[in-house]
Coordinates of C-alpha atoms in Angstrom, one line a residue:
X1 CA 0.0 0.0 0.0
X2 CA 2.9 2.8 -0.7
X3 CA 2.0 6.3 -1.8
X4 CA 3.5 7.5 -5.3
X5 CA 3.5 10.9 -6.1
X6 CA 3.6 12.2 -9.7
X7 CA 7.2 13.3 -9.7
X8 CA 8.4 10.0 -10.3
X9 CA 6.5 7.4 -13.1
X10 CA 5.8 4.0 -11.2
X11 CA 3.4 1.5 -13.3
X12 CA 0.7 2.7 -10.9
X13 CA 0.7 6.3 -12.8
X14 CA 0.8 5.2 -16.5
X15 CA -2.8 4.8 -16.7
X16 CA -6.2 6.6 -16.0
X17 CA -9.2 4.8 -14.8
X18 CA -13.0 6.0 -14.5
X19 CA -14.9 6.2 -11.1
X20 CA -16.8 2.7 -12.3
X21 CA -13.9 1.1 -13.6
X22 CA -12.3 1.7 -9.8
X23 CA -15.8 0.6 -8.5
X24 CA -15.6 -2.2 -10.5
X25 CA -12.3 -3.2 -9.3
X26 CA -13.2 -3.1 -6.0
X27 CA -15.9 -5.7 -6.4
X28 CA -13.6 -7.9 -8.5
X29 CA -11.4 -7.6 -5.0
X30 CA -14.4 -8.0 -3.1
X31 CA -15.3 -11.2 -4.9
X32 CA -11.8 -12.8 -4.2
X33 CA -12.2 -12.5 -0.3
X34 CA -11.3 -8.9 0.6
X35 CA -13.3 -7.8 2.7
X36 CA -14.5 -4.0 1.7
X37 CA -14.2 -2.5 5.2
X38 CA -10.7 -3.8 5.4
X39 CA -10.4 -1.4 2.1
X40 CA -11.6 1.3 4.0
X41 CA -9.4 0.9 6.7
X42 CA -6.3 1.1 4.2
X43 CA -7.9 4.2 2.7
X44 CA -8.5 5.7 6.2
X45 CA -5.0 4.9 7.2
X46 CA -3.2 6.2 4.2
X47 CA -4.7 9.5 4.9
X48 CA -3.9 9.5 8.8
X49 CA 0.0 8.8 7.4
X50 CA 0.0 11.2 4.3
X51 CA -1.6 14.3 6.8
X52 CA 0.9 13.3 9.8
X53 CA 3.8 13.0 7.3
X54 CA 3.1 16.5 5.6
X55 CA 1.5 18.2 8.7
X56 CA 3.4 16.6 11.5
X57 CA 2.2 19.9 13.9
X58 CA -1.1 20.1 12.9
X59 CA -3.0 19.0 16.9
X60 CA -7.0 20.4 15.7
X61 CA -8.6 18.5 13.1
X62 CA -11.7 19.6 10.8
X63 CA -12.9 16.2 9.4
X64 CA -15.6 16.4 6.6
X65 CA -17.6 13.3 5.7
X66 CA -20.7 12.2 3.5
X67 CA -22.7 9.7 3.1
X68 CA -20.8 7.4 1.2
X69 CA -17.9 5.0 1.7
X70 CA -15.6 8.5 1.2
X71 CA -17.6 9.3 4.6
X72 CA -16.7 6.0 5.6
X73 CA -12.9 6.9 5.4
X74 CA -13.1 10.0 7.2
X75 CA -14.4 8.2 10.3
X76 CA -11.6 5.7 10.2
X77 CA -8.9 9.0 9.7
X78 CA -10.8 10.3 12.6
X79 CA -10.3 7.3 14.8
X80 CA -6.9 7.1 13.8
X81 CA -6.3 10.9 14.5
X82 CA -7.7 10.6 18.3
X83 CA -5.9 7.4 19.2
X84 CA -2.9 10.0 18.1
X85 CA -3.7 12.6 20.4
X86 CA -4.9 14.9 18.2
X87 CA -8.1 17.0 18.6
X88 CA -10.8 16.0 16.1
X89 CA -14.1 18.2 14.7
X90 CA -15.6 15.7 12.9
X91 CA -18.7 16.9 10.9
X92 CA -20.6 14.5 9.9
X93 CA -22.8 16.1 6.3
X94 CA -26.6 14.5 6.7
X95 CA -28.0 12.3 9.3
X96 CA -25.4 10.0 10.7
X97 CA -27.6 7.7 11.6
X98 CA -28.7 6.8 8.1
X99 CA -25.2 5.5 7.2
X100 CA -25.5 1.8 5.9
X101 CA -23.0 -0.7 5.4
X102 CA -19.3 -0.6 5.9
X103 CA -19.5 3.5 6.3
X104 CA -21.7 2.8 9.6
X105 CA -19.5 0.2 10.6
X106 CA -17.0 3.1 10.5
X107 CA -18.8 5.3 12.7
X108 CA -19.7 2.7 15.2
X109 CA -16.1 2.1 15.7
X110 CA -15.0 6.3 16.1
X111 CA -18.0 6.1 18.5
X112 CA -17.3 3.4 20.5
X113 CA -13.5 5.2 20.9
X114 CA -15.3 7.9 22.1
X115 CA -15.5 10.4 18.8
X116 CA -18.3 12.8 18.7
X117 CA -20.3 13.8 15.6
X118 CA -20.6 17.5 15.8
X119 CA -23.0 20.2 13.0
X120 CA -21.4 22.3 10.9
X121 CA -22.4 25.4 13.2
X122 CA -20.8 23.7 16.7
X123 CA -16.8 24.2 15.1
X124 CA -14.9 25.8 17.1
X125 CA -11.5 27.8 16.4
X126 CA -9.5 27.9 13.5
X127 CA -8.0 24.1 12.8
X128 CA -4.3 22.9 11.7
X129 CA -5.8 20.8 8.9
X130 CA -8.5 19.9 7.1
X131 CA -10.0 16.5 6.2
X132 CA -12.3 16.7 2.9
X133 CA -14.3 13.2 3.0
X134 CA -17.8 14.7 1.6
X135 CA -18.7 13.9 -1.6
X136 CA -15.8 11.7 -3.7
X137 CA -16.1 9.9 -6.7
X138 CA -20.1 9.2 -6.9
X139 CA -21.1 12.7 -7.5
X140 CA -22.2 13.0 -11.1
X141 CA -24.8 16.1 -10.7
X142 CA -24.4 19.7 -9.2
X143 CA -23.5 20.3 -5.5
X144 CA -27.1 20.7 -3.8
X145 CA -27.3 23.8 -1.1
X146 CA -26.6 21.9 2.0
X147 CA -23.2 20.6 0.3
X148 CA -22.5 23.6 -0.5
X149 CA -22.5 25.4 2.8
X150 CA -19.8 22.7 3.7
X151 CA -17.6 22.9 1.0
X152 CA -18.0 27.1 1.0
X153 CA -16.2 26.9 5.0
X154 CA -13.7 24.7 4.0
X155 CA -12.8 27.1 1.5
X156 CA -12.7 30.4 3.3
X157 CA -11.2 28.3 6.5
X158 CA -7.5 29.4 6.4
X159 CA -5.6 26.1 7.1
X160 CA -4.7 23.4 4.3
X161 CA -7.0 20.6 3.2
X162 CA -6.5 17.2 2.5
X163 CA -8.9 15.6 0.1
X164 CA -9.6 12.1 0.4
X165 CA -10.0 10.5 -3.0
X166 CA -10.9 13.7 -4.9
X167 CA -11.9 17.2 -4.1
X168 CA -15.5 17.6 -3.1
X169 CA -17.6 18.6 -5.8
X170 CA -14.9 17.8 -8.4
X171 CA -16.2 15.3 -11.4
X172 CA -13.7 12.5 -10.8
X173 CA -13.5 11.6 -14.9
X174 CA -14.1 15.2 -16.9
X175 CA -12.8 17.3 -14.5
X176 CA -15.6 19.8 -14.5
X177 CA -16.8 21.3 -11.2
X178 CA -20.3 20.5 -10.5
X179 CA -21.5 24.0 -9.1
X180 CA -18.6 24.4 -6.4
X181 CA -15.6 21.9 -5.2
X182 CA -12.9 21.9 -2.2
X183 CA -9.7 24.0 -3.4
X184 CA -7.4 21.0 -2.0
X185 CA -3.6 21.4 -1.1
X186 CA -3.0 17.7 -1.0
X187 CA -5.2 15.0 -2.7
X188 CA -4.5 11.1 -2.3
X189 CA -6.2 9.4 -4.7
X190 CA -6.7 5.6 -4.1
X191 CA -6.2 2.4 -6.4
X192 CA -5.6 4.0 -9.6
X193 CA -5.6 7.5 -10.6
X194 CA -8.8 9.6 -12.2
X195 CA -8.6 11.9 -15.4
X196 CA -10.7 14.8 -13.7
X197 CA -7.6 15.0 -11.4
X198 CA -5.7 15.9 -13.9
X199 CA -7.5 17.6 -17.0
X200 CA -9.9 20.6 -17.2
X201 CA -10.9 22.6 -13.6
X202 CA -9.1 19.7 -12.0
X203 CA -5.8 21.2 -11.2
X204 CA -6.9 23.9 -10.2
X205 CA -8.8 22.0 -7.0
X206 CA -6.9 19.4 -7.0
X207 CA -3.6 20.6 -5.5
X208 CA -0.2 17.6 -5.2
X209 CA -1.7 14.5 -6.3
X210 CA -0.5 11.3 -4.9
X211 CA -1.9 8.0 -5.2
X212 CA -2.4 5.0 -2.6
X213 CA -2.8 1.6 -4.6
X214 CA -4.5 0.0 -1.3
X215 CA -2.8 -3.4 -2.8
X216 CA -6.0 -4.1 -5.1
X217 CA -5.0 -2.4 -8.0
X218 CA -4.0 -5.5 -10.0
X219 CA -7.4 -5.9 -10.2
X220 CA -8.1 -3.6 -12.6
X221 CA -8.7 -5.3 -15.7
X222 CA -10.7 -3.1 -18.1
X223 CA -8.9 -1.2 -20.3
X224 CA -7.8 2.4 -19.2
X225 CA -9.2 5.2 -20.5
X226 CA -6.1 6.9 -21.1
X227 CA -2.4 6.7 -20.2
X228 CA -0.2 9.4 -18.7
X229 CA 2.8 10.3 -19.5
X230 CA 5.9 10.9 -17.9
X231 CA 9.1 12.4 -19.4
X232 CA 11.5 10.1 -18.1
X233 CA 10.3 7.0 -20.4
X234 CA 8.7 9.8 -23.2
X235 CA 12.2 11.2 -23.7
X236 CA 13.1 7.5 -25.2
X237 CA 11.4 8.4 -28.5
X238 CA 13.5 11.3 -29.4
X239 CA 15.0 11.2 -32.6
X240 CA 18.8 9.8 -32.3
X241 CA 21.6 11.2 -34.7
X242 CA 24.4 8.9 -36.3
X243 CA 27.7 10.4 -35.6
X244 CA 28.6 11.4 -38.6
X245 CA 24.7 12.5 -39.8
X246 CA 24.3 16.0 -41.6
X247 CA 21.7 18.5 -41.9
X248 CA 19.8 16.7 -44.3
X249 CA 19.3 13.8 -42.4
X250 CA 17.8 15.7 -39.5
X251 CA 14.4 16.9 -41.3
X252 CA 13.1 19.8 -43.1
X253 CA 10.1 21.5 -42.1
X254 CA 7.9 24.3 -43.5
X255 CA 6.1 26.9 -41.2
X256 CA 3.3 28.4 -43.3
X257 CA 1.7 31.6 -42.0
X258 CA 2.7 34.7 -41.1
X259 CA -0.1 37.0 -42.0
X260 CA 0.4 41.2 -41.9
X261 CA 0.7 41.9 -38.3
X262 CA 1.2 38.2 -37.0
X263 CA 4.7 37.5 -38.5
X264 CA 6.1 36.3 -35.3
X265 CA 3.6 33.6 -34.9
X266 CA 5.8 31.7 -37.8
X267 CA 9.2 33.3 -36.3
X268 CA 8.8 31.7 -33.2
X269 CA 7.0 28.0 -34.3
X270 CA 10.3 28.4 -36.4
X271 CA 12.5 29.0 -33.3
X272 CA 11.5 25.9 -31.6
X273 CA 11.4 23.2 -34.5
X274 CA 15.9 24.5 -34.7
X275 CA 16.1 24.3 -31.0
X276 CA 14.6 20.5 -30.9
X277 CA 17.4 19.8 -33.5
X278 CA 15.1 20.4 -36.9
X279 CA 18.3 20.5 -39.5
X280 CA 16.4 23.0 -41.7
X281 CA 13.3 25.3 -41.1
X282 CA 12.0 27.4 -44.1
X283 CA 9.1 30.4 -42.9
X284 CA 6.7 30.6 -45.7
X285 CA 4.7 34.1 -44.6
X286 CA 3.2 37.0 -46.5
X287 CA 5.6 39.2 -48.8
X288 CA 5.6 42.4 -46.6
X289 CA 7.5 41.3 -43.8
X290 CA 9.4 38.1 -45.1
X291 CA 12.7 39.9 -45.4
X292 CA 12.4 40.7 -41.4
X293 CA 12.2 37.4 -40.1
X294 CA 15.5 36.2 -39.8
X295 CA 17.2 39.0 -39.0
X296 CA 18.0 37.6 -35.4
X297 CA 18.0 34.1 -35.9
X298 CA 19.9 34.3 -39.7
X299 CA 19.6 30.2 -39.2
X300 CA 15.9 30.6 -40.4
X301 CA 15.2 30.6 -44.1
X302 CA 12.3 32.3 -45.7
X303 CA 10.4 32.9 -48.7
X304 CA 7.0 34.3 -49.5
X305 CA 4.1 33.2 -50.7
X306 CA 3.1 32.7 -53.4
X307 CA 6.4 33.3 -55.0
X308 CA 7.4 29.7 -53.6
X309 CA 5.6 26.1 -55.1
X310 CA 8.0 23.7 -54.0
X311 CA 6.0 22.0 -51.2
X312 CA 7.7 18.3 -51.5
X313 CA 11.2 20.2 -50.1
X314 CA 10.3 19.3 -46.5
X315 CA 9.8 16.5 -44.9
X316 CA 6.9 17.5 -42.6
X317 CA 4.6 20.9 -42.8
X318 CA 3.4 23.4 -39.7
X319 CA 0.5 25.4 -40.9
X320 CA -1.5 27.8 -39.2
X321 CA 0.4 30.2 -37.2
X322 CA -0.4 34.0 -37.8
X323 CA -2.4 32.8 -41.1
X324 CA -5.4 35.3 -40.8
X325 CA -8.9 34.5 -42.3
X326 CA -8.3 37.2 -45.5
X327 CA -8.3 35.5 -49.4
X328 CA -4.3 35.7 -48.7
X329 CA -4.9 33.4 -46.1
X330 CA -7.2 31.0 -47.7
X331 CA -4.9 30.7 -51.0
X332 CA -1.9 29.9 -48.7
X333 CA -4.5 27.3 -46.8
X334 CA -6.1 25.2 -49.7
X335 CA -2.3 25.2 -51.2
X336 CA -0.7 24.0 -48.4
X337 CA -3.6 21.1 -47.9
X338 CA -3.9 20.5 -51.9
X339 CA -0.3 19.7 -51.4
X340 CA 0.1 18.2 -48.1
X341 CA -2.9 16.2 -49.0
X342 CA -1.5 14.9 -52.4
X343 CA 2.3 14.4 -51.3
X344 CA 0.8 12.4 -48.4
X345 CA 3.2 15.0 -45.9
X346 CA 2.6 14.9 -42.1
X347 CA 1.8 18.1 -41.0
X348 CA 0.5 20.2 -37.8
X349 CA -2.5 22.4 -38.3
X350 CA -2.9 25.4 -35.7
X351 CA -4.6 28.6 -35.0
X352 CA -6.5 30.2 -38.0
X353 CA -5.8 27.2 -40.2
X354 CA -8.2 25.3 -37.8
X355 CA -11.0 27.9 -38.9
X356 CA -10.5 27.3 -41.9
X357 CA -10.7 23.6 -41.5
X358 CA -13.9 24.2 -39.6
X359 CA -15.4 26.0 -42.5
X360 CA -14.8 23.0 -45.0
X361 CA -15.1 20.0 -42.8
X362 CA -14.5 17.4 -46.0
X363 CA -11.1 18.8 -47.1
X364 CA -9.0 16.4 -45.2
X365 CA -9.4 12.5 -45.9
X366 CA -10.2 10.6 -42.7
X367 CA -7.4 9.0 -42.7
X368 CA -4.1 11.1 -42.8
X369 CA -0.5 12.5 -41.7
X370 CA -1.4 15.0 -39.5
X371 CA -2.2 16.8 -36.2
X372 CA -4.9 19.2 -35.3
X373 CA -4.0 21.2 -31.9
X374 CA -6.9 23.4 -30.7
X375 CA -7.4 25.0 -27.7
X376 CA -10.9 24.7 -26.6
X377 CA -12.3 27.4 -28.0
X378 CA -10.9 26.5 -31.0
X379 CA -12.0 22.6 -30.4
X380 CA -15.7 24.2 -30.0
X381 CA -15.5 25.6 -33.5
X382 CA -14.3 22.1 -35.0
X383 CA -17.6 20.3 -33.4
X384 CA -20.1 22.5 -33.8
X385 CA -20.4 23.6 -30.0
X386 CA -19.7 25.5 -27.6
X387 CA -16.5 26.1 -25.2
X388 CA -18.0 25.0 -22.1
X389 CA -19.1 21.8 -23.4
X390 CA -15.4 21.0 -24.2
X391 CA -14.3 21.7 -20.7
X392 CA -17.5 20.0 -19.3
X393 CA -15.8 16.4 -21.0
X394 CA -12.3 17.0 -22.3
X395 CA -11.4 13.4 -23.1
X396 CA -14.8 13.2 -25.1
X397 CA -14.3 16.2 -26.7
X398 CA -10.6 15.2 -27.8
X399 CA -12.2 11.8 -29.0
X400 CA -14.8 13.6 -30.9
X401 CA -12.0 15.8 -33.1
X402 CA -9.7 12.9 -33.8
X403 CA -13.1 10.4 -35.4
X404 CA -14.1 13.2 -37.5
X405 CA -11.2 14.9 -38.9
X406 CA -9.0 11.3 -38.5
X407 CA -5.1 12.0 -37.6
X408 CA -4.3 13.0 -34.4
X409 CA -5.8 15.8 -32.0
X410 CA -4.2 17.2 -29.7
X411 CA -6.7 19.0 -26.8
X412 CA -4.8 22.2 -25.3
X413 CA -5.2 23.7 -21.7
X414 CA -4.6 22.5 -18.7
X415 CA -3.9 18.5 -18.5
X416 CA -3.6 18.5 -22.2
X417 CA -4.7 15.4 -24.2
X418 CA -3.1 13.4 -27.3
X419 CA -5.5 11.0 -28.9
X420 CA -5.3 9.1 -32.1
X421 CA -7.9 6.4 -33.4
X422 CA -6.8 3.7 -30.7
X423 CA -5.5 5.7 -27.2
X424 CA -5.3 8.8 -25.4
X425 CA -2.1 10.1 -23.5
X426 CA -2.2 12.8 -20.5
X427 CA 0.7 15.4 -19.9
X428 CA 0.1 16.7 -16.3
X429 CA 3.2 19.5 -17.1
X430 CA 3.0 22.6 -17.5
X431 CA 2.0 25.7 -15.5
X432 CA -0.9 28.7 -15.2
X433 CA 2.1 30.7 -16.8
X434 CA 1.8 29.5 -20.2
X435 CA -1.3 31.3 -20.8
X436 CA 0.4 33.6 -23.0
X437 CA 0.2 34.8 -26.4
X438 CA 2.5 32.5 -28.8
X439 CA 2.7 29.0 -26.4
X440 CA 0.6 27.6 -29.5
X441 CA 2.7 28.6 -32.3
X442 CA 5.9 26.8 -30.1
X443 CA 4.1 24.0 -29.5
X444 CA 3.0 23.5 -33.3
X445 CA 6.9 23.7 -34.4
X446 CA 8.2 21.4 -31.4
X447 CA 5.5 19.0 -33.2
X448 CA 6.5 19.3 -37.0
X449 CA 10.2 19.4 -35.7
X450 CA 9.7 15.8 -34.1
X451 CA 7.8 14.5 -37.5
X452 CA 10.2 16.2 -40.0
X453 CA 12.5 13.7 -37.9
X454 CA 10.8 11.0 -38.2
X455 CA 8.2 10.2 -35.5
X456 CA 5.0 9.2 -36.0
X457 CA 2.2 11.8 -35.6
X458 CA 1.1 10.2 -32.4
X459 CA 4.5 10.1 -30.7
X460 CA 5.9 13.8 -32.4
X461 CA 2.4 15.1 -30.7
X462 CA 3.0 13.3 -27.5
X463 CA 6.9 13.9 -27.0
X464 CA 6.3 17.7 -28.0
X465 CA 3.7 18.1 -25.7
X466 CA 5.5 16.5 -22.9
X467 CA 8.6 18.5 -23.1
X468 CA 6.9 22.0 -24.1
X469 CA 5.3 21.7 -20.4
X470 CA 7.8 20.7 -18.9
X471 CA 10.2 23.6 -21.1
X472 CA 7.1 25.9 -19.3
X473 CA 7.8 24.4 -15.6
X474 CA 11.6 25.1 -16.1
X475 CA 11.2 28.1 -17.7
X476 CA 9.0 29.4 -14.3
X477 CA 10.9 28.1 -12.3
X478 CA 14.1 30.1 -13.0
X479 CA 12.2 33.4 -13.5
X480 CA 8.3 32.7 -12.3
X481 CA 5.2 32.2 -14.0
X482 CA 4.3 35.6 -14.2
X483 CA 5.2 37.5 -17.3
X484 CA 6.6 34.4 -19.0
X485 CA 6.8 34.5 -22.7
X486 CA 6.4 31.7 -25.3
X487 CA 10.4 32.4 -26.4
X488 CA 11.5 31.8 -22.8
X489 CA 11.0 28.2 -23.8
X490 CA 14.0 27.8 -26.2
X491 CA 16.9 27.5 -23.6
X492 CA 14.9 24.9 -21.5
X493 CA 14.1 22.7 -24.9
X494 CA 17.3 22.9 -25.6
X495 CA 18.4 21.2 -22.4
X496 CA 15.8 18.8 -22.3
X497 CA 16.2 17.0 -25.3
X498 CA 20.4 16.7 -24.9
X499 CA 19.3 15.3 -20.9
X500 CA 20.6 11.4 -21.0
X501 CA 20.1 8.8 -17.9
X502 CA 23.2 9.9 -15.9
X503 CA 22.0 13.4 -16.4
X504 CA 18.3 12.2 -14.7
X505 CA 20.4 10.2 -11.9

C-alpha cells in the first residue's frame, strides 16, 4: 500500500481509470475474499500517514464526511487521528444515523472510541488541517445547497486541506466542477488515478496529487481510459543522430503563415522546430514582412508566398500560425492542404488554419499524416459547440475531433490530451504561466520538428507536448510564472532533449 506521487512514473501512474472502472475493481477484490471494510481501513489509514507526514504539527482537526464509503474513510482518519492525540471536529454532512453498510460500521467504531459527531455550526477555532471526505467519486450532478455550505467553509477556512480520493464537488472523470468543489492542497487518490484530477478545472482544486494503490489495484482489468505520460520514459522516442549524420538527415520543415501583423507567430514555431534539432526550417509568410524574419535568428530561411511552389522540399509541414482568415490566407490554406494532402506529408494544423478547416469540414481525408492542436475554443468551433461543453468532458471532446477529422488531436489547456484512433495520453506538465500569447505557435513547431525527424504523428504530438510543459515548468521556475513568454522556452528545450540517464540520476 505505498504512496506514489507524480514526480516519479511508477506503473501505478501510467494509466487513467474512471470512477466505475475503480468501482468495478473493488468488487472484483471484493469477490476474491477482501473484505470491503478492510479497504476502508487502508484508505483511512493512508490519509492518517500522508496528513501526519506532511503536517506533522497540525494538533486540531476539521474532518468532513458524507454519506458514502468517502464518509466511511473519514471516520476511520478520525479514529486514527484521536488514538494520536490529536483534537478531532468531525462533521458528519446529513443524518449519521442513516449511514449503511461498511461506512456505519465506521462510525460505530470512532463512536465506541469515544468520537463525537458535531453540525457544521458547533466548530470551534481555526483548525491545523482539514479533512475533505464529503462527496468523492459518486457525485455526477451539481453540489445541492446543503453541500455547498460545507464545501464554502472549508474554502474560506485558512488552514490546508487534505482531500480524500478527490476534491468535493470535483467530477472525478471530466474534471468539470459541478457547481462548487474543495480548493485541496493535497489529494491522495486511491487504487488507480482519475482523469478529472488531472485535465480541465481539476488542477486547479486538486492541489499535489499522490496515489495510494490500497494493494487491489492488480485488479483492474478493463482497459484504461487513457495513459499518462511521464518524461523520463517519453524522452526515449526522441530522434537519435548517427555520428557522422548531416543536416539533411535531420528533417526539413515548412512553417506556413505569417499573415500582416502576425509575423512572429511563424518566427517563433520556427525557433522551436531548430532548437529540438530540426536540420532545416523554411518560414513561408506573407511578402511584406518576409525579409524581417530572420534578422535575429539568420539560421531561419524564408520565402514568400506565393512566390514559392516547392512544397515536396520538407519533410513534414506546420500550418496555421499567424495565417489570418483574408483571401491571402485562404490561397496559402487550400495550397498547403492541396499539397500536403497529395504528397501524403505529415503536418500540424494550428490557430487560424483550424477555422478554416472548420469552414470545410471534407477537405482532409479521414485517414491522414497530420495533427490538429486546438485549444478549446478552437476545439468548440471544430464540433459545432460551444467552449463550455469541451471543458465540461475533455477526453470526449478530444475523442470527438480525432473520429471526425481522422489524424491525431491534440486537446490544449490544462492536463492536455493526445488522442489518435486507438488511445489517449495525459501530460500533467505545464504551469498557469503558459497562458500567453504564442505557447501555441511553439508548441506547433516542437511538433512538425519531431515529425520532419521522423516520428509518427502520435508520438511527435506526445513527446512535444510532454517536453513543451515541462520547457514551461523550467522556464517558471528560474524566473516565475508571471510574465513568461512563449520564447523563454527555447533554452529549457534545448536542455531537455540533450538530458541522458546519468544526467536524470
Amino acid at each position: 500500500m505505498g504512496i506514489i506521487g507524480l514526480e516519479k512514473p511508477h506503473s501505478l501512474t501510467q494509466s487513467l481509470w474512471t470512477s466505475e472502472q475503480i468501482r468495478v475493481g473493488e468488487r472484483q477484490a471484493a469477490a476474491c475474499g477482501m473484505a470491503m471494510f478492510e479497504l476502508m481501513t487502508r484508505a483511512g489509514l493512508a490519509v492518517f500517514e500522508l496528513a501526519r507526514a506532511h503536517w506533522p504539527d497540525a494538533r486540531h482537526w476539521w474532518v468532513f464526511t458524507g454519506g458514502g464509503n468517502n464518509g466511511g474513510d473519514g471516520y476511520v482518519v478520525a479514529r486514527l487521528a484521536r488514538a494520536a492525540g490529536i483534537r478531532v471536529q468531525l462533521v458528519q454532512m446529513g443524518d449519521a444515523e442513516r449511514l449503511s453498510g461498511d461506512a456505519a460500521t465506521a462510525r460505530d467504531h470512532y463512536r465506541a472510541d469515544g468520537g463525537a459527531i458535531e453540525s457544521l455550526n458547533a466548530l470551534q477555532g481555526t483548525p491545523d488541517l482539514i479533512i475533505d471526505g464529503l462527496l468523492g467519486t459518486g457525485l455526477d450532478g451539481e453540489v445541492r445547497e446543503h453541500a455547498l455550505r460545507h464545501i464554502n467553509l472549508i474554502n474560506q477556512t485558512p488552514a490546508p486541506v487534505l482531500a480524500v480520493d478527490v476534491p468535493s464537488g470535483l467530477c472525478a472523470d471530466t474534471g468539470r466542477i459541478l457547481g462548487a468543489a474543495v480548493e485541496a492542497e493535497l489529494t491522495l487518490s486511491f487504487i488507480g488515478l482519475k482523469p478529472g484530477l488531472l485535465t480541465g478545472r481539476g488542477p486547479d482544486v486538486t492541489g499535489r496529487l499522490l496515489l495510494a494503490s490500497l494493494g487491489i489495484q492488480p485488479r483492474l482489468q478493463q482497459t484504461p481510459v487513457a495513459s499518462l505520460m511521464h518524461w523520463e520514459q517519453v524522452r526515449r522516442q526522441l530522434p537519435r543522430r548517427r555520428r557522422g549524420a548531416h543536416k539533411g538527415e535531420a528533417g526539413r520543415l515548412l512553417v506556413a503563415g505569417g499573415n500582416t501583423g502576425m509575423n512572429g507567430a511563424v518566427r517563433l514555431a520556427g525557433e522551436a522546430a531548430l532548437r529540438c534539432a530540426t536540420g532545416l526550417v523554411r518560414l513561408l509568410s506573407h511578402s511584406e514582412h518576409v525579409h524581417l524574419l530572420n534578422l535575429t535568428r539568420p539560421e531561419l530561411m524564408t520565402a514568400a508566398f506565393s512566390d514559392v511552389n516547392d512544397w515536396g522540399w520538407a519533410d513534414a509541414l506546420v500550418l496555421g500560425p499567424g495565417l489570418g482568415r483574408d483571401a491571402w490566407a485562404q490561397r496559402l490554406f487550400e495550397a498547403a492542404i492541396e499539397a500536403g494532402v497529395a504528397g501524403d506529408q505529415p503536418m500540424v494544423i494550428d490557430a487560424d488554419g483550424l477555422w478554416w478547416l472548420a469552414r470545410d469540414r471534407n477537405r482532409l481525408p479521414l485517414t491522414g499524416l497530420w495533427v490538429l492542436t486546438p485549444h478549446p475554443g478552437e476545439a468548440a468551433m471544430l464540433l459545432g459547440c460551444k467552449t463550455a461543453d469541451i471543458e465540461a468532458d475533455r477526453l470526449a471532446a478530444v475523442r470527438a475531433i480525432q473520429q471526425q477529422y481522422g489524424g491525431v488531436a491534440v486537446l490544449k489547456g490544462a492536463g492536455s490530451l493526445i488522442a489518435d484512433e486507438h488511445h489517449v495520453r495525459l501530460c500533467h506538465y505545464g504551469n498557469p504561466g503558459m497562458a500567453s500569447g504564442g505557447m501555441g505557435d511553439v508548441l506547433s513547431g516542437i511538433i512538425g520538428a519531431f515529425m520532419a525527424q521522423g516520428l509518427t504523428p502520435f508520438n511527435a504530438a506526445s513527446v512535444a507536448v510532454c517536453l513543451h510543459g515541462l520547457a514551461g515548468d523550467k522556464a517558471a521556475t528560474n524566473g516565475g510564472m508571471l510574465g513568461l513568454l512563449a520564447s523563454d522556452l527555447f533554452s529549457p528545450l534545448r536542455s531537455l532533449i540533450n538530458q541522458d540517464d546519468q544526467h536524470d540520476n
